[in-house]
Amino acid sequence: KFINKSDVSAINKIKTIVEQYDCIQLFSNDAALLYLLKKKNCTKYYFIWSVGSSNNQKKLVNGLKKTKLIISKGPLFDYDFAISKKLPIVNSYIDQNFYIDQKIHDWEILKIKNQ
């Protein structure tokens, strides 16, 4: 009732992709995805909006070293800066170590390179 049909369709497609992973990492403000996909986050940073500091970004990057799948982007939110600009250390690590495997509606499914 609370999610539009387009997002339901996207979530159902993403579910089939993430089912083989123990955890996923969000690089998105869509923290509800974890609940909707019935997956745990790979790091303690499930609500990316709150990461902020350089120290926390470095901790998140360290946690990403064990991560194989990231869900990025999603519906745009006008209330905040782009995550890629807000978290440049994390964004740089993701750009260097992950590739876009699929785009599903507004989301990007990123997989780790060389595995």
mmCIF file of N, CA and C in Angstrom, residues 36-88:
data_model
loop_
_atom_site.group_PDB
_atom_site.id
_atom_site.type_symbol
_atom_site.label_atom_id
_atom_site.label_comp_id
_atom_site.label_asym_id
_atom_site.label_seq_id
_atom_site.Cartn_x
_atom_site.Cartn_y
_atom_site.Cartn_z
ATOM 1 N N LEU A 36 12.913 -4.446 3.153
ATOM 2 C CA LEU A 36 12.121 -4.919 2.017
ATOM 3 C C LEU A 36 12.775 -6.099 1.303
ATOM 4 N N LEU A 37 14.100 -6.128 1.294
ATOM 5 C CA LEU A 37 14.827 -7.215 0.648
ATOM 6 C C LEU A 37 15.133 -8.364 1.609
ATOM 7 N N LYS A 38 14.830 -8.152 2.886
ATOM 8 C CA LYS A 38 15.096 -9.144 3.936
ATOM 9 C C LYS A 38 16.580 -9.537 3.971
ATOM 10 N N LYS A 39 17.434 -8.516 3.938
ATOM 11 C CA LYS A 39 18.878 -8.720 3.966
ATOM 12 C C LYS A 39 19.499 -7.851 5.039
ATOM 13 N N LYS A 40 20.584 -8.353 5.614
ATOM 14 C CA LYS A 40 21.320 -7.528 6.566
ATOM 15 C C LYS A 40 22.350 -6.698 5.802
ATOM 16 N N ASN A 41 22.750 -5.617 6.405
ATOM 17 C CA ASN A 41 23.780 -4.750 5.838
ATOM 18 C C ASN A 41 25.145 -5.350 6.168
ATOM 19 N N CYS A 42 26.110 -5.176 5.290
ATOM 20 C CA CYS A 42 27.440 -5.758 5.503
ATOM 21 C C CYS A 42 28.262 -4.997 6.546
ATOM 22 N N THR A 43 27.948 -3.745 6.772
ATOM 23 C CA THR A 43 28.656 -2.962 7.782
ATOM 24 C C THR A 43 27.634 -2.391 8.755
ATOM 25 N N LYS A 44 28.130 -1.755 9.800
ATOM 26 C CA LYS A 44 27.207 -1.118 10.737
ATOM 27 C C LYS A 44 26.609 0.166 10.155
ATOM 28 N N TYR A 45 27.098 0.593 9.007
ATOM 29 C CA TYR A 45 26.634 1.830 8.373
ATOM 30 C C TYR A 45 25.506 1.544 7.402
ATOM 31 N N TYR A 46 24.331 1.268 7.946
ATOM 32 C CA TYR A 46 23.172 0.975 7.102
ATOM 33 C C TYR A 46 22.447 2.255 6.683
ATOM 34 N N PHE A 47 22.639 3.337 7.446
ATOM 35 C CA PHE A 47 22.009 4.615 7.129
ATOM 36 C C PHE A 47 23.121 5.571 6.706
ATOM 37 N N ILE A 48 23.471 5.525 5.444
ATOM 38 C CA ILE A 48 24.624 6.225 4.882
ATOM 39 C C ILE A 48 24.587 7.730 5.147
ATOM 40 N N TRP A 49 23.413 8.285 5.205
ATOM 41 C CA TRP A 49 23.257 9.721 5.398
ATOM 42 C C TRP A 49 24.029 10.199 6.626
ATOM 43 N N SER A 50 24.154 9.356 7.634
ATOM 44 C CA SER A 50 24.760 9.776 8.908
ATOM 45 C C SER A 50 26.265 9.528 9.005
ATOM 46 N N VAL A 51 26.914 9.021 7.963
ATOM 47 C CA VAL A 51 28.339 8.681 8.054
ATOM 48 C C VAL A 51 29.194 9.931 8.219
ATOM 49 N N GLY A 52 29.214 10.803 7.239
ATOM 50 C CA GLY A 52 29.831 12.120 7.328
ATOM 51 C C GLY A 52 31.325 12.243 7.492
ATOM 52 N N SER A 53 31.854 12.107 8.681
ATOM 53 C CA SER A 53 33.248 12.464 8.960
ATOM 54 C C SER A 53 34.234 11.594 8.182
ATOM 55 N N SER A 54 35.436 12.127 7.988
ATOM 56 C CA SER A 54 36.502 11.367 7.311
ATOM 57 C C SER A 54 36.807 10.075 8.053
ATOM 58 N N ASN A 55 36.837 10.130 9.373
ATOM 59 C CA ASN A 55 37.114 8.952 10.185
ATOM 60 C C ASN A 55 36.057 7.866 9.957
ATOM 61 N N ASN A 56 34.784 8.246 9.962
ATOM 62 C CA ASN A 56 33.716 7.274 9.721
ATOM 63 C C ASN A 56 33.746 6.754 8.287
ATOM 64 N N GLN A 57 34.105 7.612 7.345
ATOM 65 C CA GLN A 57 34.224 7.153 5.957
ATOM 66 C C GLN A 57 35.312 6.091 5.837
ATOM 67 N N LYS A 58 36.422 6.297 6.511
ATOM 68 C CA LYS A 58 37.523 5.317 6.478
ATOM 69 C C LYS A 58 37.094 4.000 7.126
ATOM 70 N N LYS A 59 36.322 4.082 8.199
ATOM 71 C CA LYS A 59 35.803 2.867 8.837
ATOM 72 C C LYS A 59 34.852 2.128 7.894
ATOM 73 N N LEU A 60 34.014 2.879 7.196
ATOM 74 C CA LEU A 60 33.102 2.263 6.240
ATOM 75 C C LEU A 60 33.882 1.596 5.111
ATOM 76 N N VAL A 61 34.899 2.274 4.591
ATOM 77 C CA VAL A 61 35.737 1.693 3.533
ATOM 78 C C VAL A 61 36.368 0.391 4.021
ATOM 79 N N ASN A 62 36.847 0.367 5.243
ATOM 80 C CA ASN A 62 37.425 -0.852 5.798
ATOM 81 C C ASN A 62 36.397 -1.988 5.811
ATOM 82 N N GLY A 63 35.163 -1.668 6.164
ATOM 83 C CA GLY A 63 34.089 -2.666 6.143
ATOM 84 C C GLY A 63 33.728 -3.117 4.738
ATOM 85 N N LEU A 64 33.902 -2.231 3.769
ATOM 86 C CA LEU A 64 33.577 -2.582 2.380
ATOM 87 C C LEU A 64 34.545 -3.600 1.802
ATOM 88 N N LYS A 65 35.671 -3.801 2.429
ATOM 89 C CA LYS A 65 36.650 -4.768 1.933
ATOM 90 C C LYS A 65 36.115 -6.193 2.009
ATOM 91 N N LYS A 66 35.067 -6.419 2.805
ATOM 92 C CA LYS A 66 34.434 -7.736 2.910
ATOM 93 C C LYS A 66 33.103 -7.792 2.161
ATOM 94 N N THR A 67 32.775 -6.716 1.467
ATOM 95 C CA THR A 67 31.485 -6.591 0.795
ATOM 96 C C THR A 67 31.601 -6.977 -0.674
ATOM 97 N N LYS A 68 30.618 -7.697 -1.170
ATOM 98 C CA LYS A 68 30.636 -8.138 -2.567
ATOM 99 C C LYS A 68 29.569 -7.459 -3.409
ATOM 100 N N LEU A 69 28.546 -6.876 -2.767
ATOM 101 C CA LEU A 69 27.438 -6.270 -3.507
ATOM 102 C C LEU A 69 26.986 -4.990 -2.814
ATOM 103 N N ILE A 70 26.838 -3.942 -3.604
ATOM 104 C CA ILE A 70 26.367 -2.650 -3.103
ATOM 105 C C ILE A 70 25.154 -2.230 -3.920
ATOM 106 N N ILE A 71 24.167 -1.710 -3.239
ATOM 107 C CA ILE A 71 23.035 -1.086 -3.930
ATOM 108 C C ILE A 71 23.213 0.411 -3.781
ATOM 109 N N SER A 72 23.271 1.078 -4.916
ATOM 110 C CA SER A 72 23.560 2.505 -4.944
ATOM 111 C C SER A 72 22.432 3.275 -5.629
ATOM 112 N N LYS A 73 22.455 4.557 -5.397
ATOM 113 C CA LYS A 73 21.518 5.522 -5.986
ATOM 114 C C LYS A 73 20.121 5.286 -5.472
ATOM 115 N N GLY A 74 19.134 5.176 -6.329
ATOM 116 C CA GLY A 74 17.745 5.060 -5.920
ATOM 117 C C GLY A 74 17.015 6.348 -6.229
ATOM 118 N N PRO A 75 15.755 6.402 -5.841
ATOM 119 C CA PRO A 75 14.998 7.629 -6.103
ATOM 120 C C PRO A 75 15.731 8.842 -5.531
ATOM 121 N N LEU A 76 15.767 9.883 -6.283
ATOM 122 C CA LEU A 76 16.505 11.080 -5.859
ATOM 123 C C LEU A 76 15.787 11.787 -4.715
ATOM 124 N N PHE A 77 16.575 12.261 -3.774
ATOM 125 C CA PHE A 77 16.042 13.011 -2.641
ATOM 126 C C PHE A 77 16.602 14.421 -2.707
ATOM 127 N N ASP A 78 15.733 15.402 -2.739
ATOM 128 C CA ASP A 78 16.159 16.791 -2.855
ATOM 129 C C ASP A 78 16.575 17.402 -1.518
ATOM 130 N N TYR A 79 16.431 16.675 -0.435
ATOM 131 C CA TYR A 79 16.715 17.245 0.881
ATOM 132 C C TYR A 79 18.170 17.121 1.294
ATOM 133 N N ASP A 80 19.010 16.562 0.443
ATOM 134 C CA ASP A 80 20.389 16.329 0.857
ATOM 135 C C ASP A 80 21.319 16.461 -0.344
ATOM 136 N N PHE A 81 22.609 16.591 -0.076
ATOM 137 C CA PHE A 81 23.627 16.586 -1.130
ATOM 138 C C PHE A 81 23.730 15.181 -1.719
ATOM 139 N N ALA A 82 24.283 15.083 -2.901
ATOM 140 C CA ALA A 82 24.542 13.773 -3.490
ATOM 141 C C ALA A 82 25.503 13.013 -2.581
ATOM 142 N N ILE A 83 25.222 11.750 -2.350
ATOM 143 C CA ILE A 83 26.055 10.937 -1.468
ATOM 144 C C ILE A 83 27.488 10.884 -1.982
ATOM 145 N N SER A 84 27.654 10.816 -3.295
ATOM 146 C CA SER A 84 29.002 10.738 -3.866
ATOM 147 C C SER A 84 29.841 11.963 -3.525
ATOM 148 N N LYS A 85 29.214 13.114 -3.379
ATOM 149 C CA LYS A 85 29.936 14.338 -3.005
ATOM 150 C C LYS A 85 30.086 14.449 -1.488
ATOM 151 N N LYS A 86 29.107 13.977 -0.765
ATOM 152 C CA LYS A 86 29.136 14.043 0.694
ATOM 153 C C LYS A 86 30.155 13.072 1.287
ATOM 154 N N LEU A 87 30.347 11.928 0.615
ATOM 155 C CA LEU A 87 31.254 10.889 1.105
ATOM 156 C C LEU A 87 32.314 10.582 0.044
ATOM 157 N N PRO A 88 33.208 11.536 -0.221
ATOM 158 C CA PRO A 88 34.172 11.350 -1.321
ATOM 159 C C PRO A 88 35.145 10.196 -1.111
#
